[in-house]
PDB file of C-alpha atoms in Angstrom:
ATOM      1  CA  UNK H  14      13.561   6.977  -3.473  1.00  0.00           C
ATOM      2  CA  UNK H  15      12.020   6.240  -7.333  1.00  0.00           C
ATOM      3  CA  UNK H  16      15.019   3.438  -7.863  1.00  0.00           C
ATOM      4  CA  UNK H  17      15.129   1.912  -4.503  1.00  0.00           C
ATOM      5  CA  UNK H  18      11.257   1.389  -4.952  1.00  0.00           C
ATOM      6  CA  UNK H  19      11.578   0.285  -8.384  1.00  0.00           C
ATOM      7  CA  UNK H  20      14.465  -1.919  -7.274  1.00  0.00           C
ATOM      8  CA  UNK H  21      11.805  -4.447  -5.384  1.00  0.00           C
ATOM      9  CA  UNK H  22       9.532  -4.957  -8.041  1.00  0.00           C
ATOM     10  CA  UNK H  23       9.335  -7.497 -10.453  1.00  0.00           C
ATOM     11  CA  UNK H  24      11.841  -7.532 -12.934  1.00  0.00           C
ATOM     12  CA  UNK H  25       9.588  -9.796 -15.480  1.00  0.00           C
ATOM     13  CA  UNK H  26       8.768  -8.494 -19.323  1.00  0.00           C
ATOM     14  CA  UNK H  27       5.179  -8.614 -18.539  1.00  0.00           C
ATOM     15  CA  UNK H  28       5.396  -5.967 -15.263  1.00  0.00           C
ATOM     16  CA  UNK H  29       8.021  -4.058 -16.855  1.00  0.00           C
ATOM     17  CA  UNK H  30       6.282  -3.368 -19.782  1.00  0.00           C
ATOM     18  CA  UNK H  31       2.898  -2.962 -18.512  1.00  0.00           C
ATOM     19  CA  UNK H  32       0.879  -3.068 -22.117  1.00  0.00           C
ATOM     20  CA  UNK H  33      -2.317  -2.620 -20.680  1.00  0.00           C
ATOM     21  CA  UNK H  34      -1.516   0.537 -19.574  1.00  0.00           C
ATOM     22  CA  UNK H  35      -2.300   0.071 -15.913  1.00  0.00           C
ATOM     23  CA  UNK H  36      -2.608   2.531 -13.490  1.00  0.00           C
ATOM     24  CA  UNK H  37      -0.081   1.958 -10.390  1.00  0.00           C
ATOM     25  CA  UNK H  38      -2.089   1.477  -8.320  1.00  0.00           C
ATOM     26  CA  UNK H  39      -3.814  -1.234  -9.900  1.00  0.00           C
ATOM     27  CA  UNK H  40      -0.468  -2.978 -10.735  1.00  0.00           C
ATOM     28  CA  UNK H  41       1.009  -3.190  -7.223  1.00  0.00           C
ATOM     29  CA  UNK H  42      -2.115  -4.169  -5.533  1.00  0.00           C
ATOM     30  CA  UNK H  43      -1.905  -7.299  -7.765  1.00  0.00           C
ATOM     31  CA  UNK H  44       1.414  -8.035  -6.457  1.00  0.00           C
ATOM     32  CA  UNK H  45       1.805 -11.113  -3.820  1.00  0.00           C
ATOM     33  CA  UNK H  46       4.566 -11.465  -1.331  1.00  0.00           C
ATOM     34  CA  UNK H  47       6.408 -13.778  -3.767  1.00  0.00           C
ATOM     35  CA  UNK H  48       6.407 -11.010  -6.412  1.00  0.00           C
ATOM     36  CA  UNK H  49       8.420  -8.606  -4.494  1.00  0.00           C
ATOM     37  CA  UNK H  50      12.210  -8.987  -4.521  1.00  0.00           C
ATOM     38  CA  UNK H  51      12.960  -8.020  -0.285  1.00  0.00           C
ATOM     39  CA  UNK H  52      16.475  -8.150  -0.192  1.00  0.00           C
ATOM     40  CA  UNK H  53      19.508  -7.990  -2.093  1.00  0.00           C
ATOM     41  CA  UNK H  54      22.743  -9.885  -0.626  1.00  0.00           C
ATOM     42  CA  UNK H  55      24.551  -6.802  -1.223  1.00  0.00           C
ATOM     43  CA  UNK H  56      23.686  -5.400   1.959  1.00  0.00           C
ATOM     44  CA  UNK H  57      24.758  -8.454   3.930  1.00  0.00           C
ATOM     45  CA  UNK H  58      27.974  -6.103   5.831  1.00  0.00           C
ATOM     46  CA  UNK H  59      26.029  -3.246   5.464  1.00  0.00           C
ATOM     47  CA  UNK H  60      24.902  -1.542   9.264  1.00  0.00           C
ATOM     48  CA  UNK H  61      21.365   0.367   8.926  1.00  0.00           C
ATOM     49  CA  UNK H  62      20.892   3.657  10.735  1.00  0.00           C
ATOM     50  CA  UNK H  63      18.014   2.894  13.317  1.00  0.00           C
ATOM     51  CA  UNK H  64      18.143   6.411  15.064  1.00  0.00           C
ATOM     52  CA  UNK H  65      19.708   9.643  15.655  1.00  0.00           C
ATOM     53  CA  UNK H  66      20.176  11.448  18.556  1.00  0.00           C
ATOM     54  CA  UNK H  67      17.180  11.879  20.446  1.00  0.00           C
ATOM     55  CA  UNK H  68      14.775  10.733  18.513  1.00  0.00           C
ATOM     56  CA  UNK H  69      13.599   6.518  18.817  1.00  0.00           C
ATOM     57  CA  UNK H  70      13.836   7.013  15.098  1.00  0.00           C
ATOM     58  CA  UNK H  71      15.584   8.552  11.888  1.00  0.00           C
ATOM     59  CA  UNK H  72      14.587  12.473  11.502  1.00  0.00           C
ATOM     60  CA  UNK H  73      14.551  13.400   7.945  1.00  0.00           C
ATOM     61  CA  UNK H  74      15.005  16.979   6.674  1.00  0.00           C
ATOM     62  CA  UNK H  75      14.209  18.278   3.593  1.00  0.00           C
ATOM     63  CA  UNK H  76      13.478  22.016   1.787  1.00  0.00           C
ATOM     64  CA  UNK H  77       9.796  22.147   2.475  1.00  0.00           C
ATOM     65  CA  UNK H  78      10.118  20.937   6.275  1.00  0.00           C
ATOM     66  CA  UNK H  79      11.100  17.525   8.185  1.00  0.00           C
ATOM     67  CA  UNK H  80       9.559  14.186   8.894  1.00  0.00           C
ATOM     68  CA  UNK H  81      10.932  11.062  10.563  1.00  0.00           C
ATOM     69  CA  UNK H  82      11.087   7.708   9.183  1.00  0.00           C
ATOM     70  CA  UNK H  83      10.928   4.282  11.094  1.00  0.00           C
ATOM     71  CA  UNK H  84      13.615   2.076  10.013  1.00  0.00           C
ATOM     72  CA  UNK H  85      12.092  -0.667  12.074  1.00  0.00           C
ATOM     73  CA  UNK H  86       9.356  -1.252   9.738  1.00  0.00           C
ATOM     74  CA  UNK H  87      11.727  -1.670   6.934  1.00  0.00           C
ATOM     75  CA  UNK H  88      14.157  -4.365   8.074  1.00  0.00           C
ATOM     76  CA  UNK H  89      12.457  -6.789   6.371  1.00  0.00           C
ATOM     77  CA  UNK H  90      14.080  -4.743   3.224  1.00  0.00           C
ATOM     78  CA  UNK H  91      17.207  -4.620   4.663  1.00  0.00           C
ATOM     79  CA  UNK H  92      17.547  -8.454   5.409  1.00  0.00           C
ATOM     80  CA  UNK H  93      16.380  -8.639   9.266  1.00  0.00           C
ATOM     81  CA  UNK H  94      12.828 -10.640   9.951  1.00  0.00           C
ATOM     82  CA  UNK H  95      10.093  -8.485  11.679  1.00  0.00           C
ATOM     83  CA  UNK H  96       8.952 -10.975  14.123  1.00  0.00           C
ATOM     84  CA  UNK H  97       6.442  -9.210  16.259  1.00  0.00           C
ATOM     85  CA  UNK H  98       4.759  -5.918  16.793  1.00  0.00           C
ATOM     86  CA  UNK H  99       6.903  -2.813  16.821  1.00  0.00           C
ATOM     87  CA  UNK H 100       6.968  -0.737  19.831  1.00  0.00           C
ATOM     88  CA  UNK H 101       5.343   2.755  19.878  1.00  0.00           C
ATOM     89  CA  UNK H 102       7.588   4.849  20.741  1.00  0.00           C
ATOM     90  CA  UNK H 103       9.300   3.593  17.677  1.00  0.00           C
ATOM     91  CA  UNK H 104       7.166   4.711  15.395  1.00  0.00           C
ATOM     92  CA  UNK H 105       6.615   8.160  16.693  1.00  0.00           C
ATOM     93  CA  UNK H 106       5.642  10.950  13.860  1.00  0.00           C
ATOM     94  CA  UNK H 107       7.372  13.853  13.716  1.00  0.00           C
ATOM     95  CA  UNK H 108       6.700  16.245  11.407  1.00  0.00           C
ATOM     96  CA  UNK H 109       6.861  20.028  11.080  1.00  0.00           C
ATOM     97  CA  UNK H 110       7.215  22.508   7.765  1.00  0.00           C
ATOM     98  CA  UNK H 111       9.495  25.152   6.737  1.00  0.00           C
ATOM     99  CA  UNK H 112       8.972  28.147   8.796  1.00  0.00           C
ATOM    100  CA  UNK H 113       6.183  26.590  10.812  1.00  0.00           C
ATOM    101  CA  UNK H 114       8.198  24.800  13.457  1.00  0.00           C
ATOM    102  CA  UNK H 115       7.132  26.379  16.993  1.00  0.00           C
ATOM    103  CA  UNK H 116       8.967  23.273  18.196  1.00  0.00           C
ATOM    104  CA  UNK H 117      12.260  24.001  16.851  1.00  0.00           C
ATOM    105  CA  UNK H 118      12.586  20.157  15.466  1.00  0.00           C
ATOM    106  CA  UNK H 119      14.692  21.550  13.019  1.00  0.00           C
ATOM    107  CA  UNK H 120      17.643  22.477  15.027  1.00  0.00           C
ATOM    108  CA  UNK H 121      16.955  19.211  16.946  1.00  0.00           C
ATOM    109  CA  UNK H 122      17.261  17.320  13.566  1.00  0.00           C
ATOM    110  CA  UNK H 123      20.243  18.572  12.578  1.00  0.00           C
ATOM    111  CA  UNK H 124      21.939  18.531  16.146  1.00  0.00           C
ATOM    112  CA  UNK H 125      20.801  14.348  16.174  1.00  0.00           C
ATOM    113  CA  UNK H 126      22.429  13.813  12.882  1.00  0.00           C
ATOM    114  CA  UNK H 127      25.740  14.428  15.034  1.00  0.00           C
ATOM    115  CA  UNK H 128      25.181  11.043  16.816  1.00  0.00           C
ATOM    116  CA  UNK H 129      24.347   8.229  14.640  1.00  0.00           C
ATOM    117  CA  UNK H 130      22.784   5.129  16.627  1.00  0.00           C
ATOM    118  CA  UNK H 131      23.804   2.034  14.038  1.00  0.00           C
ATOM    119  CA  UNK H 132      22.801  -1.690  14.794  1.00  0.00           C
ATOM    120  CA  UNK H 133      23.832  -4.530  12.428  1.00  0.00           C
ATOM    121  CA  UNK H 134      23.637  -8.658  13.533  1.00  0.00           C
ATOM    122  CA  UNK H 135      24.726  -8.489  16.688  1.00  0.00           C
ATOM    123  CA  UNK H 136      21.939  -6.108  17.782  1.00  0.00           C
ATOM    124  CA  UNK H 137      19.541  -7.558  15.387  1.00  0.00           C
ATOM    125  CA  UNK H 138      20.779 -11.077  14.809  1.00  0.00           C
ATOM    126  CA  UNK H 139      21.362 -13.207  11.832  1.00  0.00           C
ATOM    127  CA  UNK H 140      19.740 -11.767   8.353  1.00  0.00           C
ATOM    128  CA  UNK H 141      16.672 -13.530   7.148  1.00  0.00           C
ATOM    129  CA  UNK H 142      13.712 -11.856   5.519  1.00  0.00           C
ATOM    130  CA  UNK H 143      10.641 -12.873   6.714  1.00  0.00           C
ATOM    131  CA  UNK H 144       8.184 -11.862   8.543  1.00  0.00           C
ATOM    132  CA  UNK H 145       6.549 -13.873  11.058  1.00  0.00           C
ATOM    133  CA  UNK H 146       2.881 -14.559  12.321  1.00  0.00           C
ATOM    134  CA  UNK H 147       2.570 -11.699  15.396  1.00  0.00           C
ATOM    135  CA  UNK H 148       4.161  -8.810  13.087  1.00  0.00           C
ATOM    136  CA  UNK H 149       1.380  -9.538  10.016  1.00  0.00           C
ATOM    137  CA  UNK H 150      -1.406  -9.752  12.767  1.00  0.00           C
ATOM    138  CA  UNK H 151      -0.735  -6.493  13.694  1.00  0.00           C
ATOM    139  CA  UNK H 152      -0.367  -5.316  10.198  1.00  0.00           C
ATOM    140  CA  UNK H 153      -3.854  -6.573   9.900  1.00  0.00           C
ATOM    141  CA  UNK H 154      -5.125  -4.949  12.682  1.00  0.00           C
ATOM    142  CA  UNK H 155      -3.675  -1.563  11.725  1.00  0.00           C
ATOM    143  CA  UNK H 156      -5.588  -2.103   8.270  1.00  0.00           C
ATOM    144  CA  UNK H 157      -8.778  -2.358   9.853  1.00  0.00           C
ATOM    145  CA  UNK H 158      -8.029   0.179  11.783  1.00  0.00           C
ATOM    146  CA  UNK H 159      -7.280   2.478   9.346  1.00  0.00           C
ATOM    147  CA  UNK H 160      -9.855   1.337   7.335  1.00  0.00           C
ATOM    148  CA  UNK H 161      -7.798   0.347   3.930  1.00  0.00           C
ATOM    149  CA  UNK H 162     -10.428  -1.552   1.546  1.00  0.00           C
ATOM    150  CA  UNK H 163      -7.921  -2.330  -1.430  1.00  0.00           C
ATOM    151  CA  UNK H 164      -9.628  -3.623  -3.987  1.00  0.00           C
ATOM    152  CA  UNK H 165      -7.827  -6.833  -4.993  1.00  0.00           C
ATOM    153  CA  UNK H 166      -7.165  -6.981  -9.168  1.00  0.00           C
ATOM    154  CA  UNK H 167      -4.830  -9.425 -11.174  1.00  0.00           C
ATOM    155  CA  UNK H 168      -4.507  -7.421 -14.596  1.00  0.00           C
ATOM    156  CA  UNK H 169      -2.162 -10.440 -15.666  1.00  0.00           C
ATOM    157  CA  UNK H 170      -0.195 -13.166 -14.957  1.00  0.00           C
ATOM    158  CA  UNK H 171       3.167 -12.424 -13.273  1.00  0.00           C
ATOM    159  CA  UNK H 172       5.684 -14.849 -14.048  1.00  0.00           C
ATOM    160  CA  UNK H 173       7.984 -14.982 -10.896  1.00  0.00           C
ATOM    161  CA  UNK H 174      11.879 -14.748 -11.688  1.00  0.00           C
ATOM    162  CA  UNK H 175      13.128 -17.175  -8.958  1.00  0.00           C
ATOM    163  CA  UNK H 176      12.398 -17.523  -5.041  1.00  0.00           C
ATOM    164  CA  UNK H 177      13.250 -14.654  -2.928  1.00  0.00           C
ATOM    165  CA  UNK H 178      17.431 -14.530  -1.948  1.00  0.00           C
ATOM    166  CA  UNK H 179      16.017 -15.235   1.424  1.00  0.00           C
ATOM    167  CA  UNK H 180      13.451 -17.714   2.217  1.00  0.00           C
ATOM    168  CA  UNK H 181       9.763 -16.559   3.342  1.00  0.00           C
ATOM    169  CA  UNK H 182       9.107 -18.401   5.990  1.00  0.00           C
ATOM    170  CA  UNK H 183       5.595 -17.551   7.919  1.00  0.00           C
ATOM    171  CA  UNK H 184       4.522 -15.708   5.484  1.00  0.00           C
ATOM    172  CA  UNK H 185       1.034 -15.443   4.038  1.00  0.00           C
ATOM    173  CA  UNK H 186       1.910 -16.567   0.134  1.00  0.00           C
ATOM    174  CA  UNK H 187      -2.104 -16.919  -1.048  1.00  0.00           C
ATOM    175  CA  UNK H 188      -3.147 -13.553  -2.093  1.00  0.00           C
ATOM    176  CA  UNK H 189      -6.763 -14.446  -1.647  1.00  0.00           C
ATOM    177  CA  UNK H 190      -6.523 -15.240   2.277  1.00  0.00           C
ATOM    178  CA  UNK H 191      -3.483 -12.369   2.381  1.00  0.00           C
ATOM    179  CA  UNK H 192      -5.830  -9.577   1.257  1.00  0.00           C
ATOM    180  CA  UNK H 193      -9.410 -10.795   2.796  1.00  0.00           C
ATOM    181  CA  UNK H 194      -7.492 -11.474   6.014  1.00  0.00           C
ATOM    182  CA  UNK H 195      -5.690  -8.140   6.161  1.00  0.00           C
ATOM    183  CA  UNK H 196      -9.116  -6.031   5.650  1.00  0.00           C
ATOM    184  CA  UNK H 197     -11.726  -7.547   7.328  1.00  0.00           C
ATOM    185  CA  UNK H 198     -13.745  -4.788   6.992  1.00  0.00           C
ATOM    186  CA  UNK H 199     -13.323  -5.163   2.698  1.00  0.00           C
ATOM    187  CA  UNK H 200     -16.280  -7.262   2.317  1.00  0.00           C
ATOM    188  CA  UNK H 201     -19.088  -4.349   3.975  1.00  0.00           C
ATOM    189  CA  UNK H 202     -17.420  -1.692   1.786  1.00  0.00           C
ATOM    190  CA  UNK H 203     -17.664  -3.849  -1.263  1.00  0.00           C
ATOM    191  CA  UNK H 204     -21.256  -5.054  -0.431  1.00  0.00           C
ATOM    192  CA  UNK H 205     -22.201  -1.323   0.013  1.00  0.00           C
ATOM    193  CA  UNK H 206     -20.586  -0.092  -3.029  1.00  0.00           C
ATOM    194  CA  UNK H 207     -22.614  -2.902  -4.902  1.00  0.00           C
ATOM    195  CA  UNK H 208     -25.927  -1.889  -3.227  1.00  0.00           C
ATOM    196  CA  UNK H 209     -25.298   1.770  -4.621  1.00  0.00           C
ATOM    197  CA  UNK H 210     -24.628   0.285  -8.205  1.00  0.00           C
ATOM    198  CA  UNK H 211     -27.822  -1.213  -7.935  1.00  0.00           C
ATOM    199  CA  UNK H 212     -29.472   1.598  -6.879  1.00  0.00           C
ATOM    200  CA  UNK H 213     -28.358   3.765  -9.255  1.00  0.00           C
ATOM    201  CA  UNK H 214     -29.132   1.200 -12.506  1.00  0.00           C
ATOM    202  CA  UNK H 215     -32.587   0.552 -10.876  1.00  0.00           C
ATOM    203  CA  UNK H 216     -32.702   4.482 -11.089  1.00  0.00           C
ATOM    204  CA  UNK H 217     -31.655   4.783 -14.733  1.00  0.00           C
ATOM    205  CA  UNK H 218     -33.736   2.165 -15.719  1.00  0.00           C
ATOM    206  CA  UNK H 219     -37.001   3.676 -14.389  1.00  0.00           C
ATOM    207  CA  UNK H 220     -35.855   7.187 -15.850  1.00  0.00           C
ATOM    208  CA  UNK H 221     -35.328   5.360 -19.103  1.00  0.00           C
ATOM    209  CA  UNK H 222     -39.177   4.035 -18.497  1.00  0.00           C
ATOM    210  CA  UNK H 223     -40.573   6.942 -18.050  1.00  0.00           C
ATOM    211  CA  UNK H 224     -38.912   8.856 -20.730  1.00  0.00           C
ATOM    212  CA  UNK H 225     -39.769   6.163 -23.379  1.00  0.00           C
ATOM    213  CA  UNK H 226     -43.661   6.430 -22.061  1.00  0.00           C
ATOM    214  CA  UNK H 227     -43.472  10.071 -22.390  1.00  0.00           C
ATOM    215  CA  UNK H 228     -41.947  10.261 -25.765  1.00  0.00           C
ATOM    216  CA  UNK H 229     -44.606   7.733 -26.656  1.00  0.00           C
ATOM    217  CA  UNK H 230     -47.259   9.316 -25.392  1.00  0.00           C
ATOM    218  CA  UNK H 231     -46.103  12.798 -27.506  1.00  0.00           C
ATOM    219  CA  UNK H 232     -45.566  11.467 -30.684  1.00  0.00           C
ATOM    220  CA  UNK H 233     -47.845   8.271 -31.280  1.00  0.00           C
ATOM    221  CA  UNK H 234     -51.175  10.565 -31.309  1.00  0.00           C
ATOM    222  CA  UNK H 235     -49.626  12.886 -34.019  1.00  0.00           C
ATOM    223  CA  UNK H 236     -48.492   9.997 -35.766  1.00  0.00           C
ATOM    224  CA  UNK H 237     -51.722   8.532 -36.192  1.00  0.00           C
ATOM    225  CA  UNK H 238     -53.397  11.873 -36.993  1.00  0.00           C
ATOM    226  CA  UNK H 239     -51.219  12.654 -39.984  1.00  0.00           C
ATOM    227  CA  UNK H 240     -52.420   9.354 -41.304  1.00  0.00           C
ATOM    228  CA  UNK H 241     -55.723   9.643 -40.633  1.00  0.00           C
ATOM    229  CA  UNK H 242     -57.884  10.577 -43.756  1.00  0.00           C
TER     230      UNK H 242
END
C-alpha cells in the first residue's frame, strides 16, 4: 500500500527530498491536482476487480479483522473518469474485527472471493482520467459534511515533471478556488481559531501587565530606601 501511494506523488528533487523536514501532512496538502501522477499506461489491458460475491464492493481481510474497499472511488487511479456521484450502495462499509464478528462477514468474505465480478472498457468505457464537474461537487459536499478544514500550506515550490499521461479535463487546477471551494465551512473555523489567538495574547499581555506592576510595586520602595540617607 506504502509504494502504490508513493507511486502518485511527485517524483521532483524538491518533494523527494523534503529538506525542510515537513511533516506529511503538511506536504500533501500542498499538493494540486497537477502534482499528482493518476495513472500509469501500464494498466491500459489491465481489468480492475469492482466486487466480489455479494458484496456491491471489494471485502478485504486481514489478521486483525476485515473491511471493504470501494474500487469505484479509485478509477480515476486506474485510468477510468469519475463523472458523477457514486451510488450508495456502492460505497457500503463493512467492517468487523477478529473474533468480534456476530455477523459472520468473515466466512462471507472468504466465500465472495470465490466469484470475482471484473469490469474493464467495455463496462466502463474508454480510459481517461479525469474527473468531471458532478463527481467534485459531491466531493465538496461530503467535505462539508464531514467537516474537513485543511489548512492550505505551500512549504515550496513544486516543479511539475510533465502533464499527467492522461489529460485533466474538468478539473479544478487552481488550488486556491480547489481548496476554499471544497470546504466551505474553512473560513468560520479559521476565523474562530484566530479569535482564540487573540484572546489568548490579549490574555498574556495583561498577565504580563500586571506582573510587571507588581514586581514594581515590590522592589522600587526598597530600592529607594537603601539609598536613602
Amino acid at each position: 500500500m506504502y509504494k502504490w501511494f508513493i507511486s502518485h506523488l511527485p517524483q521532483t528533487v524538491a518533494f523527494k527530498e523534503n529538506k525542510g523536514c515537513l511533516r506529511w501532512s503538511t506536504r500533501l496538502m500542498s499538493l494540486t491536482n497537477d502534482d499528482i501522477s493518476w495513472y500509469d499506461r501500464a494498466y491500459d489491458t489491465v481489468q480492475i476487480i469492482d466486487s466480489c460475491g455479494e458484496f456491491s464492493n471489494v471485502p478485504l481481510l486481514g489478521t486483525c479483522g476485515g473491511i471493504s474497499y470501494n474500487p469505484i472511488l479509485a478509477r480515476r487511479q486506474l485510468g477510468f473518469p469519475l463523472k458523477d456521484k457514486p451510488n450508495n450502495i456502492l460505497l457500503e462499509g463493512v467492517f468487523f474485527q477478529e473474533g468480534k464478528d456476530p455477523q459472520g462477514l468473515k466466512a462471507r468474505m472468504v466465500r465472495a472471493w470465490r466469484k470475482i465480478h471484473k469490469k474493464g472498457r467495455s463496462e466502463l468505457g474508454p480510459k481517461n482520467c479525469i474527473a468531471l464537474e458532478p463527481y467534485t461537487t459531491w466531493v465538496r459536499k461530503r467535505a462539508s459534511e464531514y467537516l474537513m478544514p485543511y489548512e492550505y500550506p505551500r512549504p515550496t515550490p513544486l516543479v511539475v515533471v510533465g502533464p499527467s499521461t492522461l489529460p485533466n479535463q474538468g478539473v479544478i487546477d487552481d488550488p486556491d478556488d480547489a481548496w476554499t471551494s471544497l470546504l466551505p465551512q474553512s473560513s468560520k473555523f479559521w476565523k474562530r481559531r484566530c479569535d482564540r489567538l487573540a484572546k489568548e495574547k490579549a490574555d498574556m499581555e495583561a498577565a504580563y501587565e500586571r506582573e510587571v506592576k507588581r514586581l514594581r510595586a515590590a522592589y522600587l520602595p526598597a530600592s529607594r530606601a537603601s539609598r536613602d540617607p
